[in-house]
Amino acid sequence: MSKTVLACCWGTLLALSGSAEADRLARVDAEGVLRWQDDAGEVALLGVNYYAPFTIDYAGIEKLGLDHRQVIRDDVAHFRRLGLGCIRIHCFDREFSDAEGNLLDNPHLALLDFVIDECRRNGLYTVLTPIAWWGGSYAPGSTHGFSDLYSMPQMTTDRQAWKPQARFLQQFAEHTNRCTGKRYADDPCVLAFECVNEPLYPKDTPDALVTAYINTLAEALRASGTSKPIYYNSWQGRNAAAGAAKIEGVTCSSYPTGLASGRALKGPQLARAKGSCLQPSAAIARKSRMVYEFDAADVPGSHM
C-alpha cells in the first residue's frame, strides 16, 4: 500500500501543479493515505519551507528596505514557475504570543494571513506548524511569548507548559484570516496542521508521556472545530508514541547524505536513501507520513 508523502524541502524540487485556486479539502483514510475529498485521489505534493512573515527572514527583508508583501508576491510567483504545490511554515510563536499562550494580532500574523491568501490564489497549499519555540537571533521580534518561559524539553514534558501551548493552538486555528475571511481551521488552502516543530525530550522520557503531550496539542486544535489532518513531528524516533496518539499522521526529516560532510560527495548516492523515515514502520503503519525537510546535502550534481 502506498503511503502519502508531502515533501517540504530546503532544496528545489519539481512537481506538477495546476493554476487553479487551492480550494480542495483533504482527509486521511483508514490506511493512512492523505486523499483529496472530492475525488479520493492521493495527495502528493512537493514544496519548500518558507518564513517571510517571521524570524530572520522578516528582519532581513525589513533591513533591505523592501516591502514584505511584494517580496511574498514575487516568491510565490517563483514557486509557481517551479511547479511547486505547497509551502510549509513553522511559525515563530515567540513573535505573536504572550506568556499565557494568547495569540497576538500583529504584523507577523498579518503577513501570515497574506502568505496563505497569496498561495491560495496561486494554487499552492500550506502546511502550518504553529509552534517553533526557537528564540534568540531567530526571533528578533519576540513578544515574550510562552516559549520564553520553558526549554524545549520542558515544553514536551512539563504539564504546566502544556496549558499555554494548548491555548495558543486553539486560538491559532480559530483565527480568521483578514484576507480570506476564513478561519485557519476551515480554510481549504491550509492542508494540515503540524503541532510543533522538532520537539525535544529529557533523557528517558517514556512514550506514554509523549503520547499524552501529543493528544493535548491535537485536542486543542480540534477544539476549534477543525476537521483537518493533524500531524506530529516524530523526528526524534518517537514513532511509537505518535502511533498511539489520536492524530492522523507523523512528520519526519530525511537527509540521506547527512548535513555536514564538510566536502562534496562525488558519485552515485541514491542507495543512501534506504533506511530513511519513508521506510515502513509498524508503529505508524496506519498514519500518514509527511516529510517536512528532504535534501541530499553536499551533492554537487544535479541528482543523487
PDB file of N, CA, C and O in Angstrom, residues 3-41:
ATOM      1  N   LYS A   3       2.008   5.054   0.600  1.00  0.00           N
ATOM      2  CA  LYS A   3       1.728   5.994   1.676  1.00  0.00           C
ATOM      3  C   LYS A   3       1.975   7.403   1.177  1.00  0.00           C
ATOM      4  O   LYS A   3       2.894   7.659   0.420  1.00  0.00           O
ATOM      5  N   THR A   4       1.141   8.307   1.622  1.00  0.00           N
ATOM      6  CA  THR A   4       1.281   9.684   1.185  1.00  0.00           C
ATOM      7  C   THR A   4       2.566  10.309   1.681  1.00  0.00           C
ATOM      8  O   THR A   4       2.929  10.161   2.835  1.00  0.00           O
ATOM      9  N   VAL A   5       3.249  10.998   0.821  1.00  0.00           N
ATOM     10  CA  VAL A   5       4.415  11.772   1.211  1.00  0.00           C
ATOM     11  C   VAL A   5       4.241  13.182   0.683  1.00  0.00           C
ATOM     12  O   VAL A   5       4.106  13.385  -0.510  1.00  0.00           O
ATOM     13  N   LEU A   6       4.181  14.136   1.576  1.00  0.00           N
ATOM     14  CA  LEU A   6       4.124  15.533   1.187  1.00  0.00           C
ATOM     15  C   LEU A   6       5.450  16.129   1.613  1.00  0.00           C
ATOM     16  O   LEU A   6       5.711  16.290   2.791  1.00  0.00           O
ATOM     17  N   ALA A   7       6.311  16.387   0.657  1.00  0.00           N
ATOM     18  CA  ALA A   7       7.684  16.779   0.987  1.00  0.00           C
ATOM     19  C   ALA A   7       7.854  18.284   0.953  1.00  0.00           C
ATOM     20  O   ALA A   7       7.649  18.907  -0.068  1.00  0.00           O
ATOM     21  N   CYS A   8       8.197  18.853   2.080  1.00  0.00           N
ATOM     22  CA  CYS A   8       8.529  20.265   2.154  1.00  0.00           C
ATOM     23  C   CYS A   8      10.025  20.330   2.396  1.00  0.00           C
ATOM     24  O   CYS A   8      10.511  19.873   3.413  1.00  0.00           O
ATOM     25  N   CYS A   9      10.746  20.879   1.481  1.00  0.00           N
ATOM     26  CA  CYS A   9      12.177  20.668   1.465  1.00  0.00           C
ATOM     27  C   CYS A   9      12.945  21.970   1.304  1.00  0.00           C
ATOM     28  O   CYS A   9      12.425  22.967   0.851  1.00  0.00           O
ATOM     29  N   TRP A  10      14.229  21.905   1.695  1.00  0.00           N
ATOM     30  CA  TRP A  10      15.104  23.057   1.548  1.00  0.00           C
ATOM     31  C   TRP A  10      15.497  23.239   0.095  1.00  0.00           C
ATOM     32  O   TRP A  10      15.600  24.345  -0.406  1.00  0.00           O
ATOM     33  N   GLY A  11      15.777  22.166  -0.587  1.00  0.00           N
ATOM     34  CA  GLY A  11      16.247  22.253  -1.957  1.00  0.00           C
ATOM     35  C   GLY A  11      15.115  22.512  -2.929  1.00  0.00           C
ATOM     36  O   GLY A  11      13.946  22.581  -2.578  1.00  0.00           O
ATOM     37  N   THR A  12      15.443  22.654  -4.196  1.00  0.00           N
ATOM     38  CA  THR A  12      14.459  22.878  -5.240  1.00  0.00           C
ATOM     39  C   THR A  12      14.021  21.537  -5.788  1.00  0.00           C
ATOM     40  O   THR A  12      14.804  20.796  -6.346  1.00  0.00           O
ATOM     41  N   LEU A  13      12.742  21.224  -5.647  1.00  0.00           N
ATOM     42  CA  LEU A  13      12.178  20.011  -6.202  1.00  0.00           C
ATOM     43  C   LEU A  13      11.013  20.395  -7.090  1.00  0.00           C
ATOM     44  O   LEU A  13      10.326  21.384  -6.842  1.00  0.00           O
ATOM     45  N   LEU A  14      10.788  19.628  -8.132  1.00  0.00           N
ATOM     46  CA  LEU A  14       9.768  19.959  -9.105  1.00  0.00           C
ATOM     47  C   LEU A  14       8.571  19.035  -8.965  1.00  0.00           C
ATOM     48  O   LEU A  14       8.699  17.861  -8.672  1.00  0.00           O
ATOM     49  N   ALA A  15       7.386  19.568  -9.210  1.00  0.00           N
ATOM     50  CA  ALA A  15       6.171  18.776  -9.225  1.00  0.00           C
ATOM     51  C   ALA A  15       5.180  19.469 -10.131  1.00  0.00           C
ATOM     52  O   ALA A  15       5.262  20.670 -10.353  1.00  0.00           O
ATOM     53  N   LEU A  16       4.246  18.709 -10.654  1.00  0.00           N
ATOM     54  CA  LEU A  16       3.201  19.316 -11.462  1.00  0.00           C
ATOM     55  C   LEU A  16       2.208  19.981 -10.541  1.00  0.00           C
ATOM     56  O   LEU A  16       1.768  19.421  -9.552  1.00  0.00           O
ATOM     57  N   SER A  17       1.823  21.200 -10.849  1.00  0.00           N
ATOM     58  CA  SER A  17       0.873  21.928 -10.018  1.00  0.00           C
ATOM     59  C   SER A  17      -0.054  22.723 -10.908  1.00  0.00           C
ATOM     60  O   SER A  17       0.393  23.456 -11.786  1.00  0.00           O
ATOM     61  N   GLY A  18      -1.348  22.568 -10.730  1.00  0.00           N
ATOM     62  CA  GLY A  18      -2.300  23.315 -11.529  1.00  0.00           C
ATOM     63  C   GLY A  18      -2.344  24.770 -11.111  1.00  0.00           C
ATOM     64  O   GLY A  18      -1.859  25.153 -10.060  1.00  0.00           O
ATOM     65  N   SER A  19      -2.948  25.585 -11.956  1.00  0.00           N
ATOM     66  CA  SER A  19      -3.026  27.016 -11.679  1.00  0.00           C
ATOM     67  C   SER A  19      -4.313  27.390 -10.966  1.00  0.00           C
ATOM     68  O   SER A  19      -4.533  28.554 -10.644  1.00  0.00           O
ATOM     69  N   ALA A  20      -5.202  26.405 -10.741  1.00  0.00           N
ATOM     70  CA  ALA A  20      -6.470  26.695 -10.090  1.00  0.00           C
ATOM     71  C   ALA A  20      -6.259  27.089  -8.642  1.00  0.00           C
ATOM     72  O   ALA A  20      -5.233  26.793  -8.031  1.00  0.00           O
ATOM     73  N   GLU A  21      -7.235  27.783  -8.082  1.00  0.00           N
ATOM     74  CA  GLU A  21      -7.178  28.190  -6.679  1.00  0.00           C
ATOM     75  C   GLU A  21      -7.044  26.965  -5.782  1.00  0.00           C
ATOM     76  O   GLU A  21      -7.611  25.908  -6.059  1.00  0.00           O
ATOM     77  N   ALA A  22      -6.285  27.096  -4.707  1.00  0.00           N
ATOM     78  CA  ALA A  22      -6.102  25.994  -3.755  1.00  0.00           C
ATOM     79  C   ALA A  22      -7.334  25.920  -2.857  1.00  0.00           C
ATOM     80  O   ALA A  22      -7.390  26.560  -1.805  1.00  0.00           O
ATOM     81  N   ASP A  23      -8.318  25.144  -3.264  1.00  0.00           N
ATOM     82  CA  ASP A  23      -9.592  25.126  -2.542  1.00  0.00           C
ATOM     83  C   ASP A  23     -10.125  23.715  -2.309  1.00  0.00           C
ATOM     84  O   ASP A  23     -11.311  23.526  -2.054  1.00  0.00           O
ATOM     85  N   ARG A  24      -9.247  22.708  -2.378  1.00  0.00           N
ATOM     86  CA  ARG A  24      -9.684  21.331  -2.170  1.00  0.00           C
ATOM     87  C   ARG A  24      -9.345  20.887  -0.747  1.00  0.00           C
ATOM     88  O   ARG A  24      -8.257  21.152  -0.237  1.00  0.00           O
ATOM     89  N   LEU A  25     -10.271  20.214  -0.108  1.00  0.00           N
ATOM     90  CA  LEU A  25     -10.039  19.672   1.221  1.00  0.00           C
ATOM     91  C   LEU A  25      -9.432  18.286   1.125  1.00  0.00           C
ATOM     92  O   LEU A  25      -9.614  17.572   0.131  1.00  0.00           O
ATOM     93  N   ALA A  26      -8.702  17.902   2.165  1.00  0.00           N
ATOM     94  CA  ALA A  26      -8.061  16.591   2.185  1.00  0.00           C
ATOM     95  C   ALA A  26      -8.380  15.873   3.485  1.00  0.00           C
ATOM     96  O   ALA A  26      -8.689  16.500   4.504  1.00  0.00           O
ATOM     97  N   ARG A  27      -8.285  14.557   3.452  1.00  0.00           N
ATOM     98  CA  ARG A  27      -8.507  13.734   4.633  1.00  0.00           C
ATOM     99  C   ARG A  27      -7.547  12.561   4.591  1.00  0.00           C
ATOM    100  O   ARG A  27      -7.004  12.213   3.536  1.00  0.00           O
ATOM    101  N   VAL A  28      -7.336  11.935   5.732  1.00  0.00           N
ATOM    102  CA  VAL A  28      -6.507  10.731   5.808  1.00  0.00           C
ATOM    103  C   VAL A  28      -7.431   9.527   5.910  1.00  0.00           C
ATOM    104  O   VAL A  28      -8.304   9.478   6.780  1.00  0.00           O
ATOM    105  N   ASP A  29      -7.255   8.556   5.012  1.00  0.00           N
ATOM    106  CA  ASP A  29      -8.143   7.392   5.023  1.00  0.00           C
ATOM    107  C   ASP A  29      -7.696   6.362   6.058  1.00  0.00           C
ATOM    108  O   ASP A  29      -6.715   6.563   6.779  1.00  0.00           O
ATOM    109  N   ALA A  30      -8.410   5.250   6.125  1.00  0.00           N
ATOM    110  CA  ALA A  30      -8.158   4.230   7.146  1.00  0.00           C
ATOM    111  C   ALA A  30      -6.797   3.567   6.997  1.00  0.00           C
ATOM    112  O   ALA A  30      -6.268   2.994   7.954  1.00  0.00           O
ATOM    113  N   GLU A  31      -6.205   3.664   5.819  1.00  0.00           N
ATOM    114  CA  GLU A  31      -4.894   3.071   5.589  1.00  0.00           C
ATOM    115  C   GLU A  31      -3.762   4.066   5.786  1.00  0.00           C
ATOM    116  O   GLU A  31      -2.590   3.743   5.572  1.00  0.00           O
ATOM    117  N   GLY A  32      -4.089   5.288   6.187  1.00  0.00           N
ATOM    118  CA  GLY A  32      -3.062   6.277   6.421  1.00  0.00           C
ATOM    119  C   GLY A  32      -2.620   7.022   5.181  1.00  0.00           C
ATOM    120  O   GLY A  32      -1.501   7.555   5.134  1.00  0.00           O
ATOM    121  N   VAL A  33      -3.479   7.103   4.175  1.00  0.00           N
ATOM    122  CA  VAL A  33      -3.150   7.811   2.946  1.00  0.00           C
ATOM    123  C   VAL A  33      -3.917   9.142   2.918  1.00  0.00           C
ATOM    124  O   VAL A  33      -5.134   9.166   3.106  1.00  0.00           O
ATOM    125  N   LEU A  34      -3.206  10.225   2.697  1.00  0.00           N
ATOM    126  CA  LEU A  34      -3.828  11.541   2.584  1.00  0.00           C
ATOM    127  C   LEU A  34      -4.463  11.654   1.206  1.00  0.00           C
ATOM    128  O   LEU A  34      -3.778  11.522   0.186  1.00  0.00           O
ATOM    129  N   ARG A  35      -5.779  11.894   1.173  1.00  0.00           N
ATOM    130  CA  ARG A  35      -6.519  11.915  -0.088  1.00  0.00           C
ATOM    131  C   ARG A  35      -7.368  13.183  -0.204  1.00  0.00           C
ATOM    132  O   ARG A  35      -7.840  13.717   0.792  1.00  0.00           O
ATOM    133  N   TRP A  36      -7.556  13.612  -1.445  1.00  0.00           N
ATOM    134  CA  TRP A  36      -8.482  14.711  -1.701  1.00  0.00           C
ATOM    135  C   TRP A  36      -9.902  14.226  -1.449  1.00  0.00           C
ATOM    136  O   TRP A  36     -10.266  13.112  -1.845  1.00  0.00           O
ATOM    137  N   GLN A  37     -10.702  15.056  -0.836  1.00  0.00           N
ATOM    138  CA  GLN A  37     -12.065  14.639  -0.508  1.00  0.00           C
ATOM    139  C   GLN A  37     -12.959  14.552  -1.736  1.00  0.00           C
ATOM    140  O   GLN A  37     -13.890  13.753  -1.774  1.00  0.00           O
ATOM    141  N   ASP A  38     -12.686  15.361  -2.755  1.00  0.00           N
ATOM    142  CA  ASP A  38     -13.614  15.401  -3.890  1.00  0.00           C
ATOM    143  C   ASP A  38     -13.507  14.187  -4.808  1.00  0.00           C
ATOM    144  O   ASP A  38     -14.510  13.714  -5.337  1.00  0.00           O
ATOM    145  N   ASP A  39     -12.291  13.655  -5.015  1.00  0.00           N
ATOM    146  CA  ASP A  39     -12.169  12.522  -5.927  1.00  0.00           C
ATOM    147  C   ASP A  39     -11.385  11.343  -5.340  1.00  0.00           C
ATOM    148  O   ASP A  39     -11.135  10.362  -6.028  1.00  0.00           O
ATOM    149  N   ALA A  40     -11.007  11.435  -4.065  1.00  0.00           N
ATOM    150  CA  ALA A  40     -10.281  10.373  -3.358  1.00  0.00           C
ATOM    151  C   ALA A  40      -8.896  10.108  -3.937  1.00  0.00           C
ATOM    152  O   ALA A  40      -8.260   9.108  -3.599  1.00  0.00           O
ATOM    153  N   GLY A  41      -8.397  11.012  -4.778  1.00  0.00           N
ATOM    154  CA  GLY A  41      -7.045  10.859  -5.291  1.00  0.00           C
ATOM    155  C   GLY A  41      -6.019  11.119  -4.199  1.00  0.00           C
ATOM    156  O   GLY A  41      -6.243  11.922  -3.288  1.00  0.00           O
TER     157      GLY A  41
END
